[in-house]
Amino acid sequence: MTKTAGCCQGCLHYVFDYETPKTLVIPSIRVGFVFRFTQFLVVLYVVGYVCVVQKAYQETDSVLSTVTTKVKGFAFTNTSDADPRFWDVADYVVPPQVSNIRFVFTANTHKLNLPNPSTSCVDDCDCIEGYSDPRGNGILTGLCENYSTTVKTCEVISWCPLEIDTKLPEHALLAAAENFTVLIKNSITYPKFNVHRRNILPHINSSYLKRCEFNRTTDPDCPIFRLKHIVSEAGEEFQDMAVKGGILGIIIDWSCDLDWWARKCNPQYSFRRLDNKNPANNVAPGFNFRFAKYYKTPDGEETRTLIKAYGIRFDVVVHGTAGKFGIVPTVVNLGAALTFLSLVPVVADWVMLTCMGKRDLYKKHKITHLNEVADTETVSDKLNVFTRDYQGLIFSIFPFSSRLFFCQTADKIHSF
């Protein structure tokens, strides 16, 4: 029963004992240096990193954006496998691609498959009528025909002649495309702050726009870019990239500081290749796509020009965040800063009680447990000793004083 009562009393003391800070002045330069240096680090972090670098006192908003582009340039080609041809924007721009193009002139008719293990046949039973292989050239008619004197293949319904795309081009057809220019018009808004901007800045007029070209040193605000320079800044060669194609990113960064003392909100341009270029794995390299232009012959037969275009696709990527002073994030981060400062004495105490040579002495004075009963008796004993000493002092000074006088004096002492 006594043990149970002792446990209950110990639990009550653990829960309800009150701890109050005690001021203890330590005359140690080492401890003082640790305390002040830790304070300095906290202040440096809050002011230098949180406020200046991260601008945590600001409210933020994400950008909303729209982009339009306009490409300009002309080219003339004269190759052995195609007639001389003049190219303008309507010919080579399939939004948003600028392409190295080759042509296959076709008509819709019945055609024999190219010989391979999946299309070779012995008789009509090997060709299932209506079957379509996604990797094949058309829909089987169910007939097995002679492709040559030695090989028979299944007949298909397809555009003729069949496309043979095993041979990649060696040179870019539109080599002159590197001198084409593209005008990028980008409008953004930060709805939270009701801020609207364009990449055609207020100081840009029509005459400047007709003659300017983006240059990171001389004309960093011009929204007109030469394709060769875009590819070059991405670390690529235009003529090499144009052969097999690729994807380039034109990245516009709208990171804006809308505080009244800054008011900085201008676009920053950067360029990089977005598709993976891995010389060790050259399967399905670059970028290409197919499209067709349809015609009708004088006798009413439908034909088409199939174009397989190897080219460079330009993706305009817009991102950004705007920040402006806000009272809520300021108060939150100020509270966090005060919390960090309140932890500084904990660090100093840990150093003082763990690493210092006089840690036992510091611990003795730093941590004091109050025993109310024992400490009350000690104070009472000290008061009795003081009373006796004071009584002896009176008799030594006034040896002939009356007893009554001493009692009155002693009573005053006890009442005090």
PDB file of N, CA, C and O in Angstrom, residues 217-277:
ATOM      1  N   THR A 217      23.458  39.401 -75.620  1.00  0.00           N
ATOM      2  CA  THR A 217      24.275  40.530 -75.172  1.00  0.00           C
ATOM      3  C   THR A 217      23.717  41.865 -75.635  1.00  0.00           C
ATOM      4  O   THR A 217      23.544  42.790 -74.835  1.00  0.00           O
ATOM      5  N   THR A 218      23.413  41.975 -76.937  1.00  0.00           N
ATOM      6  CA  THR A 218      23.013  43.266 -77.498  1.00  0.00           C
ATOM      7  C   THR A 218      21.513  43.477 -77.535  1.00  0.00           C
ATOM      8  O   THR A 218      21.033  44.599 -77.378  1.00  0.00           O
ATOM      9  N   ASP A 219      20.725  42.419 -77.776  1.00  0.00           N
ATOM     10  CA  ASP A 219      19.263  42.547 -77.862  1.00  0.00           C
ATOM     11  C   ASP A 219      18.579  41.447 -77.069  1.00  0.00           C
ATOM     12  O   ASP A 219      17.907  40.565 -77.630  1.00  0.00           O
ATOM     13  N   PRO A 220      18.697  41.457 -75.738  1.00  0.00           N
ATOM     14  CA  PRO A 220      18.103  40.373 -74.936  1.00  0.00           C
ATOM     15  C   PRO A 220      16.583  40.445 -74.851  1.00  0.00           C
ATOM     16  O   PRO A 220      15.952  39.479 -74.421  1.00  0.00           O
ATOM     17  N   ASP A 221      15.966  41.582 -75.257  1.00  0.00           N
ATOM     18  CA  ASP A 221      14.512  41.733 -75.157  1.00  0.00           C
ATOM     19  C   ASP A 221      13.799  41.495 -76.480  1.00  0.00           C
ATOM     20  O   ASP A 221      12.565  41.515 -76.513  1.00  0.00           O
ATOM     21  N   CYS A 222      14.531  41.266 -77.566  1.00  0.00           N
ATOM     22  CA  CYS A 222      13.899  41.077 -78.868  1.00  0.00           C
ATOM     23  C   CYS A 222      13.221  39.711 -78.922  1.00  0.00           C
ATOM     24  O   CYS A 222      13.843  38.685 -78.631  1.00  0.00           O
ATOM     25  N   PRO A 223      11.943  39.635 -79.339  1.00  0.00           N
ATOM     26  CA  PRO A 223      11.222  38.345 -79.380  1.00  0.00           C
ATOM     27  C   PRO A 223      11.363  37.607 -80.708  1.00  0.00           C
ATOM     28  O   PRO A 223      10.605  36.667 -80.958  1.00  0.00           O
ATOM     29  N   ILE A 224      12.289  38.022 -81.571  1.00  0.00           N
ATOM     30  CA  ILE A 224      12.504  37.358 -82.858  1.00  0.00           C
ATOM     31  C   ILE A 224      13.801  36.557 -82.779  1.00  0.00           C
ATOM     32  O   ILE A 224      14.855  37.110 -82.444  1.00  0.00           O
ATOM     33  N   PHE A 225      13.717  35.249 -83.101  1.00  0.00           N
ATOM     34  CA  PHE A 225      14.848  34.344 -82.919  1.00  0.00           C
ATOM     35  C   PHE A 225      15.214  33.691 -84.249  1.00  0.00           C
ATOM     36  O   PHE A 225      14.326  33.256 -84.995  1.00  0.00           O
ATOM     37  N   ARG A 226      16.512  33.607 -84.538  1.00  0.00           N
ATOM     38  CA  ARG A 226      16.991  32.857 -85.695  1.00  0.00           C
ATOM     39  C   ARG A 226      17.164  31.401 -85.277  1.00  0.00           C
ATOM     40  O   ARG A 226      17.745  31.111 -84.227  1.00  0.00           O
ATOM     41  N   LEU A 227      16.647  30.482 -86.105  1.00  0.00           N
ATOM     42  CA  LEU A 227      16.613  29.075 -85.728  1.00  0.00           C
ATOM     43  C   LEU A 227      18.019  28.524 -85.468  1.00  0.00           C
ATOM     44  O   LEU A 227      18.215  27.703 -84.566  1.00  0.00           O
ATOM     45  N   LYS A 228      18.974  28.952 -86.254  1.00  0.00           N
ATOM     46  CA  LYS A 228      20.348  28.471 -86.065  1.00  0.00           C
ATOM     47  C   LYS A 228      20.867  28.834 -84.688  1.00  0.00           C
ATOM     48  O   LYS A 228      21.530  28.034 -84.021  1.00  0.00           O
ATOM     49  N   HIS A 229      20.559  30.051 -84.225  1.00  0.00           N
ATOM     50  CA  HIS A 229      21.041  30.493 -82.917  1.00  0.00           C
ATOM     51  C   HIS A 229      20.335  29.745 -81.786  1.00  0.00           C
ATOM     52  O   HIS A 229      20.937  29.459 -80.746  1.00  0.00           O
ATOM     53  N   ILE A 230      19.048  29.428 -81.980  1.00  0.00           N
ATOM     54  CA  ILE A 230      18.330  28.659 -80.965  1.00  0.00           C
ATOM     55  C   ILE A 230      18.983  27.292 -80.778  1.00  0.00           C
ATOM     56  O   ILE A 230      19.249  26.851 -79.657  1.00  0.00           O
ATOM     57  N   VAL A 231      19.239  26.604 -81.901  1.00  0.00           N
ATOM     58  CA  VAL A 231      19.840  25.279 -81.830  1.00  0.00           C
ATOM     59  C   VAL A 231      21.250  25.363 -81.265  1.00  0.00           C
ATOM     60  O   VAL A 231      21.680  24.506 -80.481  1.00  0.00           O
ATOM     61  N   SER A 232      21.985  26.412 -81.644  1.00  0.00           N
ATOM     62  CA  SER A 232      23.357  26.566 -81.160  1.00  0.00           C
ATOM     63  C   SER A 232      23.398  26.776 -79.648  1.00  0.00           C
ATOM     64  O   SER A 232      24.239  26.199 -78.952  1.00  0.00           O
ATOM     65  N   GLU A 233      22.478  27.597 -79.116  1.00  0.00           N
ATOM     66  CA  GLU A 233      22.461  27.831 -77.661  1.00  0.00           C
ATOM     67  C   GLU A 233      22.055  26.584 -76.899  1.00  0.00           C
ATOM     68  O   GLU A 233      22.359  26.459 -75.707  1.00  0.00           O
ATOM     69  N   ALA A 234      21.367  25.660 -77.566  1.00  0.00           N
ATOM     70  CA  ALA A 234      21.009  24.386 -76.935  1.00  0.00           C
ATOM     71  C   ALA A 234      22.149  23.376 -77.012  1.00  0.00           C
ATOM     72  O   ALA A 234      22.002  22.240 -76.537  1.00  0.00           O
ATOM     73  N   GLY A 235      23.289  23.782 -77.612  1.00  0.00           N
ATOM     74  CA  GLY A 235      24.448  22.902 -77.684  1.00  0.00           C
ATOM     75  C   GLY A 235      24.411  21.915 -78.830  1.00  0.00           C
ATOM     76  O   GLY A 235      25.083  20.883 -78.772  1.00  0.00           O
ATOM     77  N   GLU A 236      23.648  22.212 -79.915  1.00  0.00           N
ATOM     78  CA  GLU A 236      23.524  21.309 -81.055  1.00  0.00           C
ATOM     79  C   GLU A 236      23.933  22.030 -82.333  1.00  0.00           C
ATOM     80  O   GLU A 236      24.010  23.264 -82.395  1.00  0.00           O
ATOM     81  N   GLU A 237      24.167  21.238 -83.397  1.00  0.00           N
ATOM     82  CA  GLU A 237      24.404  21.756 -84.731  1.00  0.00           C
ATOM     83  C   GLU A 237      23.122  21.616 -85.551  1.00  0.00           C
ATOM     84  O   GLU A 237      22.545  20.525 -85.625  1.00  0.00           O
ATOM     85  N   PHE A 238      22.685  22.705 -86.169  1.00  0.00           N
ATOM     86  CA  PHE A 238      21.405  22.688 -86.872  1.00  0.00           C
ATOM     87  C   PHE A 238      21.388  21.652 -87.989  1.00  0.00           C
ATOM     88  O   PHE A 238      20.441  20.873 -88.110  1.00  0.00           O
ATOM     89  N   GLN A 239      22.441  21.618 -88.846  1.00  0.00           N
ATOM     90  CA  GLN A 239      22.451  20.713 -89.995  1.00  0.00           C
ATOM     91  C   GLN A 239      22.445  19.249 -89.558  1.00  0.00           C
ATOM     92  O   GLN A 239      21.820  18.409 -90.205  1.00  0.00           O
ATOM     93  N   ASP A 240      23.129  18.925 -88.459  1.00  0.00           N
ATOM     94  CA  ASP A 240      23.121  17.546 -87.966  1.00  0.00           C
ATOM     95  C   ASP A 240      21.765  17.176 -87.379  1.00  0.00           C
ATOM     96  O   ASP A 240      21.248  16.076 -87.615  1.00  0.00           O
ATOM     97  N   MET A 241      21.182  18.090 -86.642  1.00  0.00           N
ATOM     98  CA  MET A 241      19.908  17.807 -85.992  1.00  0.00           C
ATOM     99  C   MET A 241      18.765  17.752 -87.000  1.00  0.00           C
ATOM    100  O   MET A 241      17.790  17.001 -86.827  1.00  0.00           O
ATOM    101  N   ALA A 242      18.870  18.517 -88.098  1.00  0.00           N
ATOM    102  CA  ALA A 242      17.783  18.567 -89.067  1.00  0.00           C
ATOM    103  C   ALA A 242      17.644  17.282 -89.864  1.00  0.00           C
ATOM    104  O   ALA A 242      16.577  17.017 -90.423  1.00  0.00           O
ATOM    105  N   VAL A 243      18.696  16.462 -89.955  1.00  0.00           N
ATOM    106  CA  VAL A 243      18.641  15.239 -90.760  1.00  0.00           C
ATOM    107  C   VAL A 243      17.666  14.237 -90.158  1.00  0.00           C
ATOM    108  O   VAL A 243      16.750  13.747 -90.831  1.00  0.00           O
ATOM    109  N   LYS A 244      17.819  13.916 -88.885  1.00  0.00           N
ATOM    110  CA  LYS A 244      16.946  12.952 -88.219  1.00  0.00           C
ATOM    111  C   LYS A 244      15.863  13.603 -87.368  1.00  0.00           C
ATOM    112  O   LYS A 244      14.974  12.921 -86.867  1.00  0.00           O
ATOM    113  N   GLY A 245      15.964  14.899 -87.210  1.00  0.00           N
ATOM    114  CA  GLY A 245      14.952  15.604 -86.442  1.00  0.00           C
ATOM    115  C   GLY A 245      15.245  15.623 -84.950  1.00  0.00           C
ATOM    116  O   GLY A 245      16.182  14.991 -84.463  1.00  0.00           O
ATOM    117  N   GLY A 246      14.428  16.333 -84.220  1.00  0.00           N
ATOM    118  CA  GLY A 246      14.580  16.441 -82.775  1.00  0.00           C
ATOM    119  C   GLY A 246      13.575  17.435 -82.219  1.00  0.00           C
ATOM    120  O   GLY A 246      12.798  18.052 -82.965  1.00  0.00           O
ATOM    121  N   ILE A 247      13.577  17.569 -80.920  1.00  0.00           N
ATOM    122  CA  ILE A 247      12.644  18.468 -80.227  1.00  0.00           C
ATOM    123  C   ILE A 247      13.452  19.448 -79.385  1.00  0.00           C
ATOM    124  O   ILE A 247      14.254  19.042 -78.542  1.00  0.00           O
ATOM    125  N   LEU A 248      13.251  20.730 -79.642  1.00  0.00           N
ATOM    126  CA  LEU A 248      13.943  21.783 -78.903  1.00  0.00           C
ATOM    127  C   LEU A 248      12.940  22.568 -78.069  1.00  0.00           C
ATOM    128  O   LEU A 248      11.814  22.851 -78.520  1.00  0.00           O
ATOM    129  N   GLY A 249      13.355  22.919 -76.863  1.00  0.00           N
ATOM    130  CA  GLY A 249      12.519  23.705 -75.975  1.00  0.00           C
ATOM    131  C   GLY A 249      12.980  25.148 -75.928  1.00  0.00           C
ATOM    132  O   GLY A 249      14.160  25.426 -75.703  1.00  0.00           O
ATOM    133  N   ILE A 250      12.051  26.072 -76.183  1.00  0.00           N
ATOM    134  CA  ILE A 250      12.297  27.502 -75.968  1.00  0.00           C
ATOM    135  C   ILE A 250      11.620  27.840 -74.643  1.00  0.00           C
ATOM    136  O   ILE A 250      10.388  27.865 -74.553  1.00  0.00           O
ATOM    137  N   ILE A 251      12.413  28.055 -73.630  1.00  0.00           N
ATOM    138  CA  ILE A 251      11.896  28.194 -72.265  1.00  0.00           C
ATOM    139  C   ILE A 251      11.871  29.671 -71.882  1.00  0.00           C
ATOM    140  O   ILE A 251      12.896  30.357 -71.949  1.00  0.00           O
ATOM    141  N   ILE A 252      10.692  30.149 -71.504  1.00  0.00           N
ATOM    142  CA  ILE A 252      10.515  31.545 -71.095  1.00  0.00           C
ATOM    143  C   ILE A 252      10.193  31.559 -69.605  1.00  0.00           C
ATOM    144  O   ILE A 252       9.198  30.985 -69.169  1.00  0.00           O
ATOM    145  N   ASP A 253      11.056  32.205 -68.854  1.00  0.00           N
ATOM    146  CA  ASP A 253      10.915  32.261 -67.392  1.00  0.00           C
ATOM    147  C   ASP A 253      10.390  33.632 -66.988  1.00  0.00           C
ATOM    148  O   ASP A 253      11.035  34.656 -67.227  1.00  0.00           O
ATOM    149  N   TRP A 254       9.196  33.643 -66.377  1.00  0.00           N
ATOM    150  CA  TRP A 254       8.597  34.880 -65.861  1.00  0.00           C
ATOM    151  C   TRP A 254       8.632  34.847 -64.335  1.00  0.00           C
ATOM    152  O   TRP A 254       7.598  34.738 -63.685  1.00  0.00           O
ATOM    153  N   SER A 255       9.793  34.918 -63.742  1.00  0.00           N
ATOM    154  CA  SER A 255       9.913  35.002 -62.286  1.00  0.00           C
ATOM    155  C   SER A 255       9.921  36.482 -61.910  1.00  0.00           C
ATOM    156  O   SER A 255      10.865  37.196 -62.230  1.00  0.00           O
ATOM    157  N   CYS A 256       8.857  36.931 -61.241  1.00  0.00           N
ATOM    158  CA  CYS A 256       8.640  38.361 -61.025  1.00  0.00           C
ATOM    159  C   CYS A 256       8.652  38.703 -59.537  1.00  0.00           C
ATOM    160  O   CYS A 256       8.074  37.981 -58.715  1.00  0.00           O
ATOM    161  N   ASP A 257       9.317  39.813 -59.220  1.00  0.00           N
ATOM    162  CA  ASP A 257       9.297  40.389 -57.877  1.00  0.00           C
ATOM    163  C   ASP A 257       8.454  41.657 -57.954  1.00  0.00           C
ATOM    164  O   ASP A 257       8.877  42.656 -58.544  1.00  0.00           O
ATOM    165  N   LEU A 258       7.262  41.619 -57.378  1.00  0.00           N
ATOM    166  CA  LEU A 258       6.305  42.716 -57.517  1.00  0.00           C
ATOM    167  C   LEU A 258       6.314  43.680 -56.343  1.00  0.00           C
ATOM    168  O   LEU A 258       5.417  44.527 -56.241  1.00  0.00           O
ATOM    169  N   ASP A 259       7.287  43.583 -55.442  1.00  0.00           N
ATOM    170  CA  ASP A 259       7.393  44.561 -54.353  1.00  0.00           C
ATOM    171  C   ASP A 259       7.665  45.948 -54.945  1.00  0.00           C
ATOM    172  O   ASP A 259       8.348  46.082 -55.967  1.00  0.00           O
ATOM    173  N   TRP A 260       7.187  46.984 -54.259  1.00  0.00           N
ATOM    174  CA  TRP A 260       7.273  48.332 -54.824  1.00  0.00           C
ATOM    175  C   TRP A 260       8.714  48.796 -54.992  1.00  0.00           C
ATOM    176  O   TRP A 260       9.016  49.613 -55.861  1.00  0.00           O
ATOM    177  N   TRP A 261       9.627  48.257 -54.200  1.00  0.00           N
ATOM    178  CA  TRP A 261      11.025  48.679 -54.331  1.00  0.00           C
ATOM    179  C   TRP A 261      11.781  47.897 -55.412  1.00  0.00           C
ATOM    180  O   TRP A 261      12.917  48.229 -55.730  1.00  0.00           O
ATOM    181  N   ALA A 262      11.161  46.871 -55.962  1.00  0.00           N
ATOM    182  CA  ALA A 262      11.836  46.069 -56.992  1.00  0.00           C
ATOM    183  C   ALA A 262      11.152  46.225 -58.351  1.00  0.00           C
ATOM    184  O   ALA A 262      11.732  46.720 -59.315  1.00  0.00           O
ATOM    185  N   ARG A 263       9.895  45.811 -58.449  1.00  0.00           N
ATOM    186  CA  ARG A 263       9.124  45.897 -59.682  1.00  0.00           C
ATOM    187  C   ARG A 263       9.889  45.289 -60.863  1.00  0.00           C
ATOM    188  O   ARG A 263      10.038  45.911 -61.914  1.00  0.00           O
ATOM    189  N   LYS A 264      10.405  44.078 -60.690  1.00  0.00           N
ATOM    190  CA  LYS A 264      11.165  43.402 -61.748  1.00  0.00           C
ATOM    191  C   LYS A 264      10.307  42.281 -62.309  1.00  0.00           C
ATOM    192  O   LYS A 264       9.991  41.316 -61.624  1.00  0.00           O
ATOM    193  N   CYS A 265       9.912  42.419 -63.600  1.00  0.00           N
ATOM    194  CA  CYS A 265       9.072  41.398 -64.212  1.00  0.00           C
ATOM    195  C   CYS A 265       9.312  41.395 -65.717  1.00  0.00           C
ATOM    196  O   CYS A 265       8.503  41.932 -66.494  1.00  0.00           O
ATOM    197  N   ASN A 266      10.431  40.800 -66.145  1.00  0.00           N
ATOM    198  CA  ASN A 266      10.781  40.686 -67.558  1.00  0.00           C
ATOM    199  C   ASN A 266      11.067  39.230 -67.889  1.00  0.00           C
ATOM    200  O   ASN A 266      11.543  38.474 -67.030  1.00  0.00           O
ATOM    201  N   PRO A 267      10.812  38.811 -69.138  1.00  0.00           N
ATOM    202  CA  PRO A 267      11.054  37.411 -69.505  1.00  0.00           C
ATOM    203  C   PRO A 267      12.537  37.112 -69.650  1.00  0.00           C
ATOM    204  O   PRO A 267      13.318  37.950 -70.098  1.00  0.00           O
ATOM    205  N   GLN A 268      12.908  35.893 -69.274  1.00  0.00           N
ATOM    206  CA  GLN A 268      14.272  35.398 -69.461  1.00  0.00           C
ATOM    207  C   GLN A 268      14.189  34.151 -70.340  1.00  0.00           C
ATOM    208  O   GLN A 268      13.450  33.220 -70.032  1.00  0.00           O
ATOM    209  N   TYR A 269      14.987  34.135 -71.425  1.00  0.00           N
ATOM    210  CA  TYR A 269      14.922  33.050 -72.408  1.00  0.00           C
ATOM    211  C   TYR A 269      16.081  32.079 -72.208  1.00  0.00           C
ATOM    212  O   TYR A 269      17.215  32.486 -71.918  1.00  0.00           O
ATOM    213  N   SER A 270      15.782  30.800 -72.395  1.00  0.00           N
ATOM    214  CA  SER A 270      16.814  29.767 -72.423  1.00  0.00           C
ATOM    215  C   SER A 270      16.368  28.682 -73.401  1.00  0.00           C
ATOM    216  O   SER A 270      15.176  28.574 -73.737  1.00  0.00           O
ATOM    217  N   PHE A 271      17.326  27.866 -73.854  1.00  0.00           N
ATOM    218  CA  PHE A 271      17.048  26.875 -74.898  1.00  0.00           C
ATOM    219  C   PHE A 271      17.730  25.567 -74.528  1.00  0.00           C
ATOM    220  O   PHE A 271      18.873  25.566 -74.062  1.00  0.00           O
ATOM    221  N   ARG A 272      17.046  24.462 -74.790  1.00  0.00           N
ATOM    222  CA  ARG A 272      17.635  23.154 -74.538  1.00  0.00           C
ATOM    223  C   ARG A 272      16.939  22.084 -75.381  1.00  0.00           C
ATOM    224  O   ARG A 272      15.788  22.251 -75.788  1.00  0.00           O
ATOM    225  N   ARG A 273      17.674  21.015 -75.652  1.00  0.00           N
ATOM    226  CA  ARG A 273      17.091  19.900 -76.390  1.00  0.00           C
ATOM    227  C   ARG A 273      16.294  19.045 -75.421  1.00  0.00           C
ATOM    228  O   ARG A 273      16.787  18.664 -74.347  1.00  0.00           O
ATOM    229  N   LEU A 274      15.060  18.716 -75.811  1.00  0.00           N
ATOM    230  CA  LEU A 274      14.158  17.999 -74.915  1.00  0.00           C
ATOM    231  C   LEU A 274      14.132  16.497 -75.159  1.00  0.00           C
ATOM    232  O   LEU A 274      13.879  15.744 -74.225  1.00  0.00           O
ATOM    233  N   ASP A 275      14.341  16.052 -76.401  1.00  0.00           N
ATOM    234  CA  ASP A 275      14.332  14.609 -76.643  1.00  0.00           C
ATOM    235  C   ASP A 275      15.684  14.021 -76.282  1.00  0.00           C
ATOM    236  O   ASP A 275      16.702  14.708 -76.252  1.00  0.00           O
ATOM    237  N   ASN A 276      15.678  12.737 -75.992  1.00  0.00           N
ATOM    238  CA  ASN A 276      16.893  12.071 -75.518  1.00  0.00           C
ATOM    239  C   ASN A 276      17.813  11.765 -76.694  1.00  0.00           C
ATOM    240  O   ASN A 276      17.431  11.106 -77.654  1.00  0.00           O
ATOM    241  N   LYS A 277      19.044  12.267 -76.604  1.00  0.00           N
ATOM    242  CA  LYS A 277      20.053  11.996 -77.626  1.00  0.00           C
ATOM    243  C   LYS A 277      21.109  11.104 -76.999  1.00  0.00           C
ATOM    244  O   LYS A 277      21.954  11.554 -76.234  1.00  0.00           O
TER     245      LYS A 277
END
